[in-house]
XYZ file of C-alpha atoms in Angstrom:
688
model
C -7.084 41.616 -44.321
C -9.751 38.882 -44.211
C -7.072 36.224 -43.681
C -5.661 38.243 -40.775
C -9.106 38.608 -39.152
C -9.780 34.888 -39.641
C -6.440 34.072 -38.000
C -7.245 36.307 -35.003
C -10.735 34.765 -34.670
C -9.216 31.263 -34.702
C -6.865 32.222 -31.890
C -9.730 33.627 -29.833
C -11.852 30.504 -30.252
C -9.034 28.066 -29.533
C -8.576 26.907 -25.939
C -5.253 28.345 -24.802
C -3.023 26.136 -22.692
C -1.982 29.161 -20.656
C -2.449 32.915 -20.586
C 0.319 35.211 -19.388
C -0.903 38.036 -17.165
C 0.785 41.113 -15.862
C 3.834 40.685 -13.656
C 4.640 37.362 -15.370
C 1.780 35.498 -13.700
C 0.793 32.446 -15.754
C -2.868 31.497 -15.672
C -4.998 28.457 -16.439
C -8.463 27.238 -15.524
C -7.051 24.548 -13.244
C -3.659 24.215 -11.582
C -2.616 20.853 -10.163
C 0.310 21.007 -7.738
C 2.203 17.730 -7.491
C 2.665 15.235 -10.351
C 2.027 12.135 -8.241
C -0.192 9.491 -9.874
C -3.136 11.297 -8.287
C -1.759 14.527 -9.733
C -1.256 13.480 -13.335
C -4.683 11.813 -13.300
C -6.245 15.019 -11.934
C -4.576 17.035 -14.682
C -5.634 14.667 -17.484
C -9.198 14.423 -16.177
C -9.588 18.208 -15.883
C -8.224 18.718 -19.393
C -10.610 16.120 -20.794
C -13.442 18.211 -19.305
C -12.313 21.131 -21.457
C -10.257 23.072 -18.931
C -6.835 24.557 -19.559
C -4.498 22.859 -17.103
C -1.033 23.431 -15.691
C 0.631 20.618 -13.759
C 3.302 21.992 -11.423
C 5.913 19.652 -9.987
C 8.356 20.811 -7.286
C 11.054 18.305 -8.330
C 12.315 17.180 -11.713
C 10.476 13.854 -11.607
C 6.970 13.363 -13.039
C 4.783 10.448 -11.964
C 5.583 9.897 -8.283
C 6.233 6.308 -7.277
C 4.367 4.872 -10.283
C 7.222 6.004 -12.527
C 9.786 5.920 -9.730
C 10.113 2.218 -9.018
C 6.728 0.975 -7.797
C 6.188 -1.404 -10.695
C 4.142 -4.183 -9.089
C 0.777 -2.506 -8.928
C -1.425 -2.717 -5.851
C -4.463 -3.347 -8.036
C -5.536 -6.347 -5.973
C -8.686 -4.796 -4.586
C -11.584 -7.023 -3.532
C -13.521 -6.251 -6.712
C -11.042 -5.351 -9.421
C -13.860 -4.230 -11.740
C -14.568 -1.238 -9.459
C -11.024 0.113 -9.905
C -11.494 1.638 -13.325
C -11.297 5.121 -14.862
C -7.823 6.482 -15.552
C -6.166 3.830 -13.397
C -7.480 1.117 -15.700
C -6.747 3.107 -18.872
C -3.191 3.850 -17.753
C -2.450 0.166 -17.163
C -3.985 -0.863 -20.458
C -1.933 1.746 -22.285
C 1.197 0.299 -20.675
C 0.162 -3.201 -21.760
C -0.422 -1.910 -25.301
C 3.068 -0.388 -25.291
C 4.572 -3.800 -24.562
C 2.364 -5.589 -27.071
C 3.277 -3.097 -29.806
C 6.899 -4.207 -29.332
C 6.003 -7.897 -29.392
C 6.644 -8.430 -25.680
C 4.360 -10.947 -23.968
C 3.241 -9.938 -20.498
C 2.537 -12.332 -17.601
C -1.137 -11.337 -17.380
C -4.211 -11.065 -19.578
C -5.191 -7.439 -20.148
C -8.625 -8.533 -21.330
C -9.500 -9.753 -17.848
C -10.923 -6.875 -15.816
C -10.340 -8.521 -12.471
C -6.652 -9.272 -13.087
C -5.091 -8.635 -9.694
C -1.465 -7.921 -10.553
C -0.141 -5.782 -13.397
C 3.590 -5.182 -13.704
C 5.702 -2.821 -15.792
C 9.119 -1.201 -16.017
C 9.519 2.356 -14.697
C 10.668 3.838 -18.004
C 7.640 2.366 -19.788
C 5.297 3.784 -17.142
C 6.985 7.180 -17.541
C 6.638 7.095 -21.323
C 2.921 6.271 -21.189
C 2.305 8.894 -18.512
C 3.921 11.617 -20.632
C 1.998 10.492 -23.714
C -1.318 10.803 -21.880
C -0.404 14.245 -20.533
C 0.642 15.410 -23.991
C -2.532 14.105 -25.597
C -4.612 15.984 -23.010
C -2.661 19.203 -23.732
C -1.564 19.520 -20.104
C 1.331 21.934 -19.629
C 3.813 20.194 -17.292
C 6.284 22.460 -15.511
C 8.915 20.916 -13.229
C 11.195 22.467 -10.594
C 8.404 24.732 -9.319
C 8.706 24.489 -5.547
C 5.841 26.252 -3.759
C 7.025 29.223 -1.696
C 3.769 30.927 -0.729
C 0.057 31.188 -1.479
C -1.759 34.479 -2.087
C -5.424 34.370 -1.006
C -8.397 36.688 -1.223
C -10.711 35.632 1.569
C -11.306 31.909 1.127
C -10.078 31.834 -2.477
C -6.550 31.079 -3.590
C -5.555 33.830 -6.008
C -2.121 32.615 -7.056
C 0.854 30.440 -6.193
C 4.352 31.812 -5.821
C 6.988 29.217 -6.720
C 10.752 29.163 -7.092
C 10.282 29.632 -10.823
C 7.272 31.833 -11.516
C 3.821 32.735 -10.247
C 0.676 30.904 -11.316
C -3.039 31.673 -11.035
C -6.153 29.569 -11.652
C -9.853 29.428 -10.967
C -9.499 26.165 -9.054
C -6.560 24.234 -7.629
C -5.804 20.615 -6.824
C -3.233 19.694 -4.175
C -2.013 16.298 -5.366
C 1.189 16.138 -3.340
C 1.773 13.190 -1.037
C 2.563 15.696 1.700
C -0.358 18.155 1.425
C 1.959 21.095 0.711
C -0.493 23.386 -1.065
C -3.241 22.650 1.431
C -0.994 23.584 4.352
C 0.310 26.732 2.660
C -3.282 27.809 1.959
C -4.170 27.721 5.656
C -6.302 24.561 5.523
C -6.474 22.531 8.736
C -4.425 19.349 8.791
C -2.994 16.723 11.069
C -0.182 14.214 10.913
C 0.630 10.995 12.744
C -1.780 8.657 14.492
C -4.983 9.239 16.393
C -5.723 7.654 19.737
C -8.342 4.921 19.881
C -10.959 7.190 21.436
C -10.702 9.963 18.834
C -12.859 8.143 16.275
C -13.615 4.901 18.089
C -11.067 2.927 16.055
C -9.889 -0.395 17.429
C -6.872 -0.298 15.079
C -5.751 3.152 16.258
C -3.132 3.775 18.914
C -0.211 1.390 19.279
C -0.155 -1.882 17.361
C 2.080 -4.879 18.171
C 1.278 -7.649 15.658
C 4.891 -8.810 15.261
C 6.502 -11.041 17.800
C 9.084 -9.648 20.185
C 12.663 -10.436 19.227
C 14.493 -12.023 22.143
C 17.552 -9.820 21.779
C 18.887 -6.822 23.645
C 18.401 -3.436 22.026
C 21.135 -1.785 24.118
C 24.898 -1.558 23.841
C 27.377 -2.304 26.649
C 26.859 1.217 28.043
C 23.099 0.819 28.277
C 22.436 3.087 25.285
C 19.941 2.112 22.553
C 21.551 0.563 19.491
C 21.386 2.280 16.100
C 18.090 1.611 14.241
C 16.241 1.626 17.584
C 13.847 4.585 17.617
C 12.681 4.608 21.253
C 12.699 2.832 24.592
C 9.143 3.971 25.397
C 6.464 3.604 22.732
C 3.878 5.410 24.833
C 0.456 4.264 26.079
C -1.191 1.633 23.908
C -4.394 3.611 23.410
C -2.714 6.962 22.684
C -1.859 8.537 19.357
C 1.391 10.243 18.367
C 3.019 12.096 15.454
C 4.702 9.018 13.983
C 3.966 8.076 10.381
C 4.510 4.693 8.767
C 7.978 4.039 7.384
C 9.168 5.308 4.008
C 11.509 3.442 1.681
C 12.538 3.213 -1.948
C 11.008 0.922 -4.532
C 14.175 -0.221 -6.271
C 14.233 -1.555 -9.825
C 16.828 -4.362 -9.876
C 18.196 -6.906 -12.309
C 20.543 -9.901 -12.446
C 21.142 -9.531 -16.190
C 24.899 -8.874 -16.680
C 24.190 -6.801 -19.797
C 21.923 -4.441 -17.883
C 23.211 -4.735 -14.332
C 24.872 -1.731 -12.693
C 26.571 -2.450 -9.329
C 25.144 -0.763 -6.275
C 27.201 2.352 -5.515
C 29.227 2.312 -2.337
C 27.628 4.240 0.551
C 29.366 7.451 1.526
C 29.973 6.040 4.995
C 29.606 2.447 6.102
C 29.815 1.444 9.737
C 28.967 -2.220 10.368
C 28.162 -1.298 13.978
C 25.064 0.494 12.717
C 23.542 -2.925 12.024
C 24.347 -4.562 15.364
C 20.646 -5.043 16.152
C 20.179 -6.801 12.792
C 23.225 -8.935 13.535
C 21.653 -9.984 16.847
C 18.387 -10.740 15.048
C 20.114 -13.120 12.628
C 21.919 -14.816 15.512
C 18.629 -15.901 17.098
C 16.482 -16.357 13.968
C 15.816 -20.050 13.299
C 14.512 -19.594 9.741
C 16.168 -16.479 8.279
C 14.819 -15.101 5.024
C 15.861 -12.395 2.575
C 14.841 -9.139 4.235
C 13.685 -7.400 1.043
C 10.489 -8.308 -0.818
C 11.242 -8.915 -4.514
C 8.559 -8.970 -7.244
C 9.216 -10.132 -10.821
C 8.820 -7.548 -13.594
C 9.066 -7.627 -17.390
C 12.518 -7.120 -18.878
C 14.245 -9.480 -16.456
C 13.808 -7.071 -13.565
C 12.560 -7.062 -9.995
C 10.752 -4.479 -7.881
C 12.316 -4.419 -4.385
C 9.901 -3.347 -1.655
C 9.983 -2.921 2.104
C 8.865 -6.201 3.656
C 5.882 -5.402 5.884
C 6.085 -8.795 7.604
C 9.820 -8.649 8.210
C 11.509 -7.357 11.339
C 14.083 -5.399 9.296
C 13.880 -4.334 5.676
C 14.233 -1.422 3.240
C 12.242 0.950 5.451
C 14.237 3.275 7.706
C 11.845 3.334 10.646
C 11.413 6.739 12.272
C 13.521 8.691 9.753
C 10.463 9.807 7.776
C 9.015 11.826 10.663
C 9.254 15.502 9.767
C 9.423 14.928 5.999
C 6.078 16.585 5.237
C 6.806 19.617 7.391
C 10.357 20.089 6.029
C 11.434 22.598 3.386
C 13.237 21.618 0.186
C 16.628 21.349 1.880
C 15.178 19.341 4.762
C 13.573 16.852 2.400
C 16.787 16.554 0.432
C 18.586 15.580 3.630
C 15.911 13.037 4.615
C 15.947 11.601 1.069
C 19.712 11.211 1.259
C 19.496 9.593 4.703
C 17.138 6.946 3.286
C 19.377 6.392 0.262
C 22.513 5.967 2.365
C 20.704 3.593 4.734
C 19.596 1.489 1.757
C 23.115 1.375 0.336
C 24.559 0.477 3.738
C 21.875 -2.168 4.252
C 22.696 -3.729 0.885
C 26.387 -3.839 1.763
C 25.678 -5.352 5.178
C 23.313 -7.997 3.765
C 25.779 -8.985 1.033
C 29.051 -8.940 2.992
C 28.563 -9.358 6.731
C 29.277 -12.865 8.089
C 26.318 -12.508 10.461
C 24.043 -12.900 7.430
C 23.660 -16.524 6.273
C 25.849 -17.169 3.256
C 23.020 -18.260 0.957
C 21.184 -14.984 1.623
C 24.326 -12.946 1.008
C 24.828 -14.647 -2.345
C 21.160 -14.316 -3.280
C 21.018 -10.545 -2.805
C 24.491 -9.945 -4.260
C 23.238 -11.213 -7.623
C 21.120 -8.060 -7.964
C 22.213 -4.655 -9.178
C 20.556 -1.495 -10.438
C 19.253 -1.316 -14.010
C 21.320 0.485 -16.629
C 18.195 1.420 -18.613
C 16.290 2.899 -15.649
C 16.715 6.419 -14.210
C 19.945 7.183 -16.137
C 19.676 10.884 -15.238
C 19.736 9.896 -11.540
C 22.619 7.397 -11.771
C 20.024 4.606 -12.000
C 18.635 5.325 -8.521
C 14.947 6.043 -7.981
C 14.273 9.795 -7.762
C 11.123 9.222 -5.692
C 10.998 8.287 -2.026
C 7.960 6.108 -1.274
C 5.920 8.495 0.878
C 3.228 6.199 2.212
C 1.645 8.785 4.490
C 2.012 12.544 4.907
C -0.219 15.310 6.216
C -3.938 14.587 6.241
C -6.501 17.324 5.773
C -9.157 17.946 8.390
C -11.922 18.669 5.947
C -15.678 18.435 5.574
C -15.734 14.693 6.343
C -13.119 12.545 8.067
C -12.989 8.958 6.771
C -12.242 6.517 9.595
C -12.271 2.799 10.345
C -16.056 2.653 10.657
C -16.462 3.995 7.111
C -14.337 1.158 5.785
C -15.623 -1.751 7.840
C -19.082 -0.832 9.148
C -20.687 2.016 7.159
C -19.266 1.733 3.639
C -22.029 3.441 1.652
C -22.086 7.218 1.125
C -24.419 9.566 -0.753
C -21.611 11.384 -2.596
C -19.010 8.757 -3.588
C -16.069 9.657 -5.822
C -14.289 6.298 -5.662
C -14.753 2.739 -4.457
C -11.738 1.444 -2.570
C -11.267 -1.992 -1.066
C -7.575 -2.394 -0.335
C -7.156 -3.865 3.154
C -6.183 -1.642 6.076
C -2.423 -2.107 5.941
C 0.156 -0.005 7.819
C 3.915 -0.414 7.982
C 5.941 -0.040 11.185
C 6.084 3.329 12.941
C 8.551 2.615 15.781
C 11.214 0.103 16.810
C 11.290 -0.249 20.579
C 14.104 -1.508 22.778
C 12.370 -2.821 25.885
C 14.207 -1.986 29.127
C 13.291 -5.408 30.499
C 14.740 -7.179 27.476
C 13.726 -7.660 23.874
C 13.132 -5.538 20.771
C 9.725 -5.108 19.188
C 8.466 -3.268 16.111
C 5.326 -1.207 16.652
C 2.818 0.217 14.216
C 2.270 -2.467 11.609
C -1.343 -3.274 10.873
C -1.224 -6.493 8.910
C -3.789 -6.478 6.097
C -7.256 -6.598 7.607
C -9.161 -8.732 5.148
C -12.769 -9.580 4.477
C -13.525 -13.038 5.870
C -13.141 -15.565 3.089
C -11.927 -12.958 0.588
C -8.533 -12.070 -0.797
C -8.488 -8.455 0.282
C -10.339 -5.730 2.127
C -13.789 -4.251 2.308
C -15.334 -2.332 -0.633
C -16.355 1.125 0.570
C -17.094 4.609 -0.733
C -14.886 7.639 -0.226
C -17.208 10.659 -0.245
C -16.640 13.865 -2.190
C -16.706 15.705 1.145
C -13.461 13.959 2.164
C -11.451 15.780 -0.537
C -12.965 19.188 0.303
C -11.588 21.716 2.808
C -13.978 23.352 5.204
C -15.750 26.164 3.297
C -14.511 28.878 5.655
C -10.876 27.854 5.042
C -10.652 27.510 1.253
C -13.332 27.443 -1.430
C -11.388 26.653 -4.627
C -9.113 23.803 -3.575
C -9.490 20.013 -3.778
C -7.195 17.592 -1.906
C -7.420 14.009 -3.246
C -4.123 12.558 -1.933
C -3.636 14.158 1.500
C -7.389 13.831 1.959
C -9.424 14.075 5.140
C -9.086 10.769 6.988
C -7.482 9.071 9.971
C -4.222 7.148 10.065
C -6.169 3.877 10.122
C -8.140 4.919 7.037
C -5.104 6.145 5.089
C -3.596 2.704 5.715
C -6.231 1.426 3.265
C -6.637 4.457 0.999
C -2.902 5.042 0.466
C -2.359 2.737 -2.534
C -1.859 4.366 -5.928
C -4.972 2.932 -7.678
C -7.217 4.629 -5.124
C -5.211 7.857 -5.258
C -5.320 7.835 -9.080
C -9.106 7.609 -9.159
C -9.412 10.188 -6.376
C -7.168 12.434 -8.463
C -9.352 11.884 -11.503
C -12.434 12.803 -9.466
C -10.755 15.935 -8.134
C -9.692 16.974 -11.638
C -13.221 16.603 -12.988
C -14.655 18.549 -10.050
C -12.019 21.276 -10.426
C -12.825 21.735 -14.119
C -16.565 21.850 -13.419
C -16.194 24.354 -10.568
C -13.983 26.552 -12.757
C -16.454 26.419 -15.640
C -19.454 27.182 -13.404
C -17.602 29.762 -11.285
C -18.744 28.092 -8.047
C -16.999 27.073 -4.860
C -15.937 23.434 -4.916
C -18.195 22.845 -1.899
C -21.185 24.182 -3.879
C -20.722 21.928 -6.893
C -23.894 19.868 -7.333
C -23.030 16.228 -6.710
C -25.547 14.753 -9.232
C -23.823 16.725 -11.988
C -20.393 15.641 -10.750
C -21.505 12.030 -10.599
C -22.644 12.216 -14.223
C -19.191 13.334 -15.345
C -17.396 10.764 -13.154
C -19.370 8.001 -14.826
C -18.779 9.542 -18.243
C -15.029 9.261 -17.617
C -15.345 5.563 -16.855
C -15.496 5.422 -13.078
C -17.545 2.903 -11.076
C -19.515 4.290 -8.123
C -21.973 1.545 -7.155
C -20.848 -0.739 -4.355
C -20.795 -4.338 -5.537
C -23.504 -6.736 -4.570
C -22.165 -9.205 -1.975
C -22.614 -11.983 -4.527
C -19.993 -10.267 -6.715
C -17.302 -10.559 -4.040
C -15.375 -13.472 -5.367
C -13.960 -15.904 -2.832
C -10.243 -16.440 -2.800
C -10.618 -20.051 -3.808
C -11.684 -21.416 -7.143
C -15.289 -22.461 -7.553
C -14.382 -26.109 -8.062
C -15.083 -28.071 -4.876
C -12.764 -30.924 -3.963
C -14.603 -32.257 -0.864
C -17.864 -30.546 0.048
C -17.779 -29.716 3.795
C -21.579 -30.118 3.929
C -21.158 -33.844 3.357
C -18.962 -34.292 6.445
C -20.146 -35.155 9.990
C -19.720 -33.002 13.102
C -18.752 -29.346 13.151
C -16.691 -28.552 10.048
C -14.912 -25.201 9.802
C -13.660 -24.472 6.295
C -10.948 -21.855 5.731
C -13.558 -19.619 4.044
C -15.224 -19.248 7.463
C -12.089 -17.904 9.141
C -11.450 -14.269 9.969
C -8.011 -13.674 8.494
C -5.396 -11.104 9.412
C -1.930 -10.871 7.967
C -0.735 -12.326 4.691
C -2.475 -15.476 3.501
C -2.321 -16.766 -0.070
C -4.911 -18.952 -1.751
C -4.069 -22.218 -3.473
C -5.641 -25.320 -5.016
C -2.363 -27.022 -5.961
C -2.654 -29.990 -3.590
C -5.743 -32.169 -3.691
C -7.908 -33.307 -2.139
C -8.825 -30.247 -0.144
C -11.954 -29.231 1.694
C -14.268 -26.871 -0.182
C -12.880 -24.817 -3.052
C -9.272 -24.478 -1.898
C -7.014 -23.718 1.020
C -4.706 -20.988 2.298
C -1.037 -20.829 3.228
C 1.080 -18.205 5.013
C 3.816 -17.936 2.328
C 6.244 -19.695 4.693
C 6.793 -16.452 6.595
C 6.847 -17.695 10.195
C 6.593 -14.134 11.465
C 3.524 -14.373 13.704
C 1.616 -11.973 11.485
C -0.750 -14.476 9.850
C -3.685 -15.330 12.106
C -6.867 -17.282 11.322
C -9.747 -17.178 13.808
C -12.717 -19.575 13.703
C -15.783 -18.764 15.839
C -18.512 -21.357 16.376
C -20.957 -22.862 18.894
C -21.739 -26.432 19.896
C -25.054 -27.687 21.215
C -23.704 -30.018 23.898
C -21.046 -29.666 26.582
C -18.310 -32.220 26.471
C -15.056 -33.456 25.091
C -14.490 -33.255 21.353
C -11.885 -34.698 19.071
C -10.223 -31.990 16.941
C -9.161 -33.012 13.445
C -7.294 -30.950 10.864
C -7.281 -31.120 7.069
C -4.070 -30.068 5.333
C -1.859 -31.151 2.445
C 1.107 -32.911 4.030
C 4.494 -32.158 2.484
C 8.122 -31.880 3.586
C 7.940 -28.084 3.175
C 5.134 -27.780 5.752
C 5.655 -26.500 9.290
C 6.187 -29.038 12.036
C 5.100 -26.641 14.801
C 1.804 -24.978 13.862
C 0.276 -23.338 16.986
C -3.431 -24.038 17.546
C -5.332 -22.560 20.485
C -8.901 -23.505 21.450
C -10.912 -21.418 23.905
C -14.440 -22.283 25.013
C -15.969 -20.841 28.155
C -13.436 -21.397 30.934
C -11.547 -24.059 28.971
C -8.372 -23.323 26.987
C -6.241 -25.875 25.147
C -2.987 -25.204 23.288
C -1.848 -27.674 20.656
C 1.036 -27.929 18.190
C 0.487 -29.638 14.839
C 3.121 -31.189 12.594
C 1.841 -30.715 9.036
C 4.571 -32.861 7.533
C 2.784 -35.935 8.980
C 0.733 -37.651 6.236
C -3.011 -38.004 6.682
C -4.392 -41.522 7.212
C -4.986 -43.386 3.955
C -8.300 -42.429 2.414
C -8.946 -39.754 5.043
C -9.355 -36.010 4.567
C -8.537 -35.156 8.217
C -6.031 -36.211 10.862
C -6.781 -36.147 14.619
C -4.571 -33.550 16.356
C -5.970 -33.549 19.914
C -8.979 -33.439 22.200
C -10.606 -30.286 23.581
C -13.315 -29.394 26.088
C -16.175 -27.318 24.632
C -18.985 -25.483 26.421
C -22.463 -25.459 24.905
C -24.249 -22.247 23.957
C -21.212 -19.963 24.107
C -18.986 -18.777 21.291
C -15.889 -20.937 21.075
C -12.731 -19.710 19.361
C -9.968 -21.571 17.532
C -6.932 -19.586 16.397
C -4.159 -20.794 14.113
C -1.043 -18.638 13.674
C 2.361 -18.779 12.025
C 4.195 -17.519 15.097
C 7.690 -19.018 14.925
C 6.669 -21.719 12.470
C 9.379 -23.444 10.442
C 7.616 -24.083 7.134
C 4.386 -23.427 5.255
C 1.303 -23.210 7.488
C -1.655 -24.744 5.668
C -5.159 -23.549 6.481
C -7.736 -25.874 4.937
C -10.362 -27.041 7.437
C -11.029 -28.226 10.992
C -13.485 -30.857 12.178
C -14.890 -31.399 15.700
C -16.452 -34.740 16.649
C -17.856 -35.659 20.077
C -15.733 -38.177 21.960
C -17.838 -41.294 22.568
């Protein structure tokens, strides 16, 4: 009898994973809907706070894109040491998995500011499941949300395709904001106009050069892959979201390589606009971005700087609002496009032969996604619904007012949007619209460190009082273009999970949770909430100076003084260089990389313009340089294959007229360039 009573007492004191209620309703303290990286981090964090947790996933795949092909982590924030918590632990656990098997990784896990961590999808999935198991999270897949039952502002239970579930607090961690929308919380989708929040990067964006090709067939109809002939007013918003694609895990290894399956239907005419692009492109490149991974693999990504790539522009519109069948159809449309694109790029004579051969070497990986015929089960949903909650994060919060009183994460990934439309211009030409090339901190590798406040993951109190939304959070399209990377979403998910557990334990509305107490628990789980001191923001160059610009005469403009947009990479490979290094545009030639120097001179007059660069046969011969000062404008073209004079750090490239006392501007771009564009330094000397 005593043993029986002791057994019953033990059961009562133990924390149950779930409790079954009447009518087969399963209950926990916290329910997380959506097993995205933000979702599994929310579930683990809540469980570590002592809550019983159920993680519901509408599909059969756990881990979102982090276990679905995105294997080249966007951890390259401005201050890597602020991106900690579960994001950091997850990566270190993956590194430990490799090390336990004697596999050397191409990075040092002991370095906190390591900018790139890579992994194979199946390893990421294994570590994710281990962490969920250790936290005693009950993971239930194939639970598609059908409806939400509310009592006033509180969610009472979720009705899914496979059971009903009730909790004290809920976390919507879907990319699409499904639970939020079903619960009657206000949301928006698409892009705001520039006036809505005073965002200069809102509305229409045309950073890529126009392609001098026709977007119409012989009957005057738009070609396939053209989304519109009228993009709408530049300043206006719309319901377009940035393009989706797959992150494919590929290999060349014959022992592991699985050929790409044939598309169900292949019509070469679908790619006529791409064929016309190749016909006029002077320096064609492989249209997919490929990143090296362990295990002899590559992560294939949509190329943001490319005119055509893995992304099926326009086809993602309507994904978030669609039901299960609708999303299945959109998923399949993206898969078939990708298969057709692969076939076109590897077989069509319009594609240069060396590019056809290069891509044809790749196949799918036999040891990845075997239950899905080696194809990724996760579409890369870069942007879905966005809540209209207690605080809307916008461009000013990222670039002008970064500090908040209630931070739950520090983010610093640059504002970075993919294309939203492809426009056939009636007057001639095709242009992609919507890309915001990475907006970087001057002189730094990436974006601007800024707080995301707790209020941004909270619905308005009169709409729902026991729900947190860390992925489809309250922000603008411009802001989500920075927030949308998985490291930020993982830490936001962790914050939401901690808050959900605390609100459940205290029986308070999530909006009433005391922030000082939340902050204490965020820090206890390893997060960083203090914005870095400006002195901590490491410059992109090394600290070793080759030629100190302060020792040079005249006006010297080092690359660290430039305002950079687009993709620039730092280097110190060629010496001498001015200052602590130089930049290059990765030989893209796409017009997306722009460097702007602003300065003033004390005297009117004519100045000799000199440029420092490392001459080499791979450099561009046609680097555009534009100088504007007062009413004077001069356009120059620089050949960076020309060696510098012996013993000199600069070469004269032209003469310009400068006005005293006004801000002068020099811009250097890679628009149409035919090699690497080197950005080291400029020098201005008065002409005697």
